mmCIF file of C-alpha atoms and ligand atoms in Angstrom:
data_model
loop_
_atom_site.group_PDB
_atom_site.id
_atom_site.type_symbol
_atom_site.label_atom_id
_atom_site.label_comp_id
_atom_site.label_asym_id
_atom_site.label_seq_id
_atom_site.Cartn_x
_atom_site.Cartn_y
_atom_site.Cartn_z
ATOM 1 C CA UNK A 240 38.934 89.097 55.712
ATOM 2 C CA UNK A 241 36.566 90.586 58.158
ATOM 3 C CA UNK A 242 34.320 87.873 57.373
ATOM 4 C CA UNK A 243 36.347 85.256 58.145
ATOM 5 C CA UNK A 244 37.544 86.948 61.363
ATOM 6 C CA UNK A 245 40.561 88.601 60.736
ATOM 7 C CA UNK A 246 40.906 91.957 61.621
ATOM 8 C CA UNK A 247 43.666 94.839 62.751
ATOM 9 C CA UNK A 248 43.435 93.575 66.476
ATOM 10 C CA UNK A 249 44.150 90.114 65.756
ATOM 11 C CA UNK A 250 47.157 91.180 63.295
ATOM 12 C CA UNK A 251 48.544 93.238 66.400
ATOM 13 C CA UNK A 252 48.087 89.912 68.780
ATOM 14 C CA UNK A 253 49.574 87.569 66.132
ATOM 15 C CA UNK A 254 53.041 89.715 65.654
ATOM 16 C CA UNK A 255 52.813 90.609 69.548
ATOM 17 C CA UNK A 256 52.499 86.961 70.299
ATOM 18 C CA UNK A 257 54.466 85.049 67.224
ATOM 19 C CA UNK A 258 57.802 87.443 68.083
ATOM 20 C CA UNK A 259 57.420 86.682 71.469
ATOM 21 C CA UNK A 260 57.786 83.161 70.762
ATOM 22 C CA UNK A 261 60.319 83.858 68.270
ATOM 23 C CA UNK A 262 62.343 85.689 71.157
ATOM 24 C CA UNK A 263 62.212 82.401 73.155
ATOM 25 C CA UNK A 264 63.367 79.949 70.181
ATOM 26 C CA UNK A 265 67.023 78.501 70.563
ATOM 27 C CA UNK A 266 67.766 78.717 66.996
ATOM 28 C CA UNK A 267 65.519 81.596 65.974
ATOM 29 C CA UNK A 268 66.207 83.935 68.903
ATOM 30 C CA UNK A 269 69.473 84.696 68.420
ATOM 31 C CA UNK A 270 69.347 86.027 64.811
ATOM 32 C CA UNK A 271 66.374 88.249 65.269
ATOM 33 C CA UNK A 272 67.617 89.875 68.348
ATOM 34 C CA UNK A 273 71.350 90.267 66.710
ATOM 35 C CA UNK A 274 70.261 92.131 63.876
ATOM 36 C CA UNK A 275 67.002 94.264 65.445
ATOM 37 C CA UNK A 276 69.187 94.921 69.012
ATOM 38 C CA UNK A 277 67.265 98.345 69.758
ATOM 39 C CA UNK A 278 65.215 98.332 67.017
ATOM 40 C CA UNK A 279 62.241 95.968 68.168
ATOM 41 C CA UNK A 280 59.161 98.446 68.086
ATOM 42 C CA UNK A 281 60.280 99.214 64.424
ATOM 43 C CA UNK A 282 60.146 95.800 63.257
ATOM 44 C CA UNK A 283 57.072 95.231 65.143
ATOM 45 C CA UNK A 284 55.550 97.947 63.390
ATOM 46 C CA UNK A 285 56.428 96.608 60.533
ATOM 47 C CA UNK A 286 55.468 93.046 60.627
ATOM 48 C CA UNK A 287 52.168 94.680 61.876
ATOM 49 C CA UNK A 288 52.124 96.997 58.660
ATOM 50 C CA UNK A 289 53.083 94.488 56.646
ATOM 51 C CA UNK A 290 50.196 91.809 57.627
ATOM 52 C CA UNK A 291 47.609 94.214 57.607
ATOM 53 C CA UNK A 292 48.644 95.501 53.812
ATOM 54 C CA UNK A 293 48.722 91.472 52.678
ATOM 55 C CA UNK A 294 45.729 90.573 53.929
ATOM 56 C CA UNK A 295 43.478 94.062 53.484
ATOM 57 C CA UNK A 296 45.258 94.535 50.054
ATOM 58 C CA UNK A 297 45.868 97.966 51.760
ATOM 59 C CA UNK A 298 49.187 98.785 50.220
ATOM 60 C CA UNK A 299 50.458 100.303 53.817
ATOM 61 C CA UNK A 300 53.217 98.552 53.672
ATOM 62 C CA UNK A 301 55.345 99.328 51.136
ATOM 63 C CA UNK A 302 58.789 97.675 51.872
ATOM 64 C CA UNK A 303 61.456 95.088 50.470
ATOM 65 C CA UNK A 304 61.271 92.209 52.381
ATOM 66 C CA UNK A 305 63.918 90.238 49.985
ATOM 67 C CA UNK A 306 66.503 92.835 51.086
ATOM 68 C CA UNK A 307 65.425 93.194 54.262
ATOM 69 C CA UNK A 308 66.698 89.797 54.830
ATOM 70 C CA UNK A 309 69.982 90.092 52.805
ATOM 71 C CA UNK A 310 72.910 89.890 55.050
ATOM 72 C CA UNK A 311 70.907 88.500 58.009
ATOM 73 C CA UNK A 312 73.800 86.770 59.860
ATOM 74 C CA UNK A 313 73.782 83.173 60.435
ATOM 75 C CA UNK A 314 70.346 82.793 58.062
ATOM 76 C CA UNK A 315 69.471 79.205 56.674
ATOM 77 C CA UNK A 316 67.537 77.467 54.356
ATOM 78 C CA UNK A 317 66.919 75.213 57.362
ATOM 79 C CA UNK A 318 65.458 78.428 59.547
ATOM 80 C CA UNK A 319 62.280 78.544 56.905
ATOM 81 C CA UNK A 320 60.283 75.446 57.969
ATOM 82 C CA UNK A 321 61.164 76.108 61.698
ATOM 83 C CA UNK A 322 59.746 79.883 61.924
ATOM 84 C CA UNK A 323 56.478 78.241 59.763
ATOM 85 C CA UNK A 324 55.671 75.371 62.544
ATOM 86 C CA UNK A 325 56.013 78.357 65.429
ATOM 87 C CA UNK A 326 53.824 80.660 63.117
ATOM 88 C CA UNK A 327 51.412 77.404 62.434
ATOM 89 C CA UNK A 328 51.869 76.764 66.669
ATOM 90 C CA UNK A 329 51.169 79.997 67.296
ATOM 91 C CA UNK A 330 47.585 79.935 64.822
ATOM 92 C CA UNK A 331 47.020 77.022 66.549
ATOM 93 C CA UNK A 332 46.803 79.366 69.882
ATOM 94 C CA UNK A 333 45.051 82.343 69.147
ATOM 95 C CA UNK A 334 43.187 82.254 65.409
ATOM 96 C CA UNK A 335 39.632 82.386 66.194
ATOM 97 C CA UNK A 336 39.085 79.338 63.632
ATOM 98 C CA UNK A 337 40.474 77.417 60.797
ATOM 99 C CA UNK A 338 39.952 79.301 58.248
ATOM 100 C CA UNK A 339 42.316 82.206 59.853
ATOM 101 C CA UNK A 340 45.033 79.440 60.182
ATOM 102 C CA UNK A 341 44.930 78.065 56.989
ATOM 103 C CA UNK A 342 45.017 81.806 55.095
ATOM 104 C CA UNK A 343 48.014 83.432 57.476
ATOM 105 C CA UNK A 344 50.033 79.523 56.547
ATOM 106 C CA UNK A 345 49.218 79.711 53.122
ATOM 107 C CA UNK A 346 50.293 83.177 52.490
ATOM 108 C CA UNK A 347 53.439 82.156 54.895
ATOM 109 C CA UNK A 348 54.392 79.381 53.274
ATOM 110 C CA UNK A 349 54.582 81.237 49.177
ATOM 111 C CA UNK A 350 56.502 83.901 50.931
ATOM 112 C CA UNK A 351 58.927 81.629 53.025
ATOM 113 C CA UNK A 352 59.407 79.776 49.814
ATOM 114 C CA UNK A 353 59.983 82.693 47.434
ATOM 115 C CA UNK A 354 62.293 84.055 50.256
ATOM 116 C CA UNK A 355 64.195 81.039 49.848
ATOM 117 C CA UNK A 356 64.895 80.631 46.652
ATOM 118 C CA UNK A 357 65.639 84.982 46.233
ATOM 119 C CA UNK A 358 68.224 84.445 48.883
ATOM 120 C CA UNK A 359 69.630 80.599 48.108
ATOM 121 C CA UNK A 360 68.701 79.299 45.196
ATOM 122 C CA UNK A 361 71.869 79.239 43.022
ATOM 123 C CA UNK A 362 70.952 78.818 38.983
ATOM 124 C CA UNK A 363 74.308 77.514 38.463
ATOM 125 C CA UNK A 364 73.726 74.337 39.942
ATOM 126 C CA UNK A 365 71.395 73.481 37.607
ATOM 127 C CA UNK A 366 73.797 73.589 35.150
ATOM 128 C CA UNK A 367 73.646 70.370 33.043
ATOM 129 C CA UNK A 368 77.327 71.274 32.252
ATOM 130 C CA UNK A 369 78.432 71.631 35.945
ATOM 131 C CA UNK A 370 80.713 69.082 37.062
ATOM 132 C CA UNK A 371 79.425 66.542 40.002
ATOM 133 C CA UNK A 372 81.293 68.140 43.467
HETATM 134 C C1 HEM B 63 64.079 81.805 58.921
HETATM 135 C C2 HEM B 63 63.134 82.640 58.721
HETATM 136 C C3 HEM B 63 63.267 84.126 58.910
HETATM 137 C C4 HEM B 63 64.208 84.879 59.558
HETATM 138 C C5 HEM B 63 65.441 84.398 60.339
HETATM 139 C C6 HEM B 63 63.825 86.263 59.383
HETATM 140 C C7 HEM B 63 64.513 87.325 59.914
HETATM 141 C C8 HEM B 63 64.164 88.645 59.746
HETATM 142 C C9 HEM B 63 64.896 89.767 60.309
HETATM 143 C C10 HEM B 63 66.151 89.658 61.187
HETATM 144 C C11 HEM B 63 64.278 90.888 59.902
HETATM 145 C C12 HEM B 63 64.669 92.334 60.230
HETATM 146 C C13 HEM B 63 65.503 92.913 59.122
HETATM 147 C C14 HEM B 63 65.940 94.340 59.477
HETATM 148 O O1 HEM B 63 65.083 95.201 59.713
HETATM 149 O O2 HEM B 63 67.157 94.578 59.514
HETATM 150 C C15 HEM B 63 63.132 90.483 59.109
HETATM 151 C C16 HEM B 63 62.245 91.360 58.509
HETATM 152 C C17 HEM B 63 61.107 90.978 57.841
HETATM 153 N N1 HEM B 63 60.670 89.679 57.640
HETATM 154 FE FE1 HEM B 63 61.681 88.025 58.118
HETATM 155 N N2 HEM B 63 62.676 86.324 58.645
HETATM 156 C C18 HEM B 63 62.296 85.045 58.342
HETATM 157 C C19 HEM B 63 61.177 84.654 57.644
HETATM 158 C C20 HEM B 63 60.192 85.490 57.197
HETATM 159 C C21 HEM B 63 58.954 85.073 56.582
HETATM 160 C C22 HEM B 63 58.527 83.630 56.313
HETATM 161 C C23 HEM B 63 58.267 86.215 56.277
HETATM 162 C C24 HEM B 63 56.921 86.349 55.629
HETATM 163 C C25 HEM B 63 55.832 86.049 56.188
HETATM 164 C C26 HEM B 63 59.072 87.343 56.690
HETATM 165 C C27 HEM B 63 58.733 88.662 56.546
HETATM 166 C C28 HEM B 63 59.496 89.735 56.932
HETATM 167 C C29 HEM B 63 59.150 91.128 56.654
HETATM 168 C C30 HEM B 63 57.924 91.635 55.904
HETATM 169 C C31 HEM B 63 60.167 91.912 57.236
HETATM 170 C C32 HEM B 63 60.264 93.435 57.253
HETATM 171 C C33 HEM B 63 60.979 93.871 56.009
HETATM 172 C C34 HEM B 63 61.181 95.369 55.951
HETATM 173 O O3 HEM B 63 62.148 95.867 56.551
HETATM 174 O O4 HEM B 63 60.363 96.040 55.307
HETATM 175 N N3 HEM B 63 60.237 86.864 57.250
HETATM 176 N N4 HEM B 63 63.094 89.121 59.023
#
């Protein structure tokens, strides 16, 4: 990780900068700041812990993110691929080369999609049995 030019003070400017941008999204906005009202510099310690235990294998992190976003009001399927293009815009910005980008969209992208199908997938309706709506 070091190697490729990732360390603990880029992890701080990513969050800093990605939430910022988050902040300022029409759609995106709106649900953060209604469920972290007051609570900001928690999450943002967080995401920070959290990025740094992913990518240093550190194991400082430590928490649930499937829960986490149980119960998030007004969360979509839809939301997924439009916090990944300001997370890939935001790469775009500030990683100090590709290889950065491409590792922070990769892991992005298997965690949007597992966090997708924890909180949406149904089973049932791939039930050969179930009856067309
Ligand atoms: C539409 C997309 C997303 C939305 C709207 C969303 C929203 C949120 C919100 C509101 C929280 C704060 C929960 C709380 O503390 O009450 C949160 C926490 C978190 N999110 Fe997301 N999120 C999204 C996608 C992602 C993705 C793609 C990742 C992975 C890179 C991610 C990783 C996390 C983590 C690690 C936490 C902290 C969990 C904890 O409390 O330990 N989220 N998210």
């Amino acid at each position: 990780m070091n190697a490729m030019g990732i360390d603990n003070a880029f992890i701080d400017r990513l969050v800093e900068t990605f939430y910022g941008r988050v902040l300022a999204h029409p759609e995106l906005g709106p649900i953060f700041d209604a469920r972290l009202s007051g609570r900001w510099p928690e999450h943002m310690a967080k995401m920070k812990s959290f990025w740094s235990s992913v990518a240093f294998r550190s194991g400082a992190y430590g928490g649930k993110p499937v829960q986490a976003h149980v119960g998030v009001a007004n969360m979509s399927p839809a939301l997924f691929p439009q916090w990944l293009e300001l997370f890939a815009a935001t790469l775009d910005d500030i990683a100090p080369n590709a290889a950065v980008k491409a590792w922070f969209m990769a892991t992005a992208e298997r965690i949007a999609t597992s966090l997708t199908l924890s909180l949406f997938y149904n089973p049932a309706l791939d039930d050969p049995a179930r009856k067309p709506a």
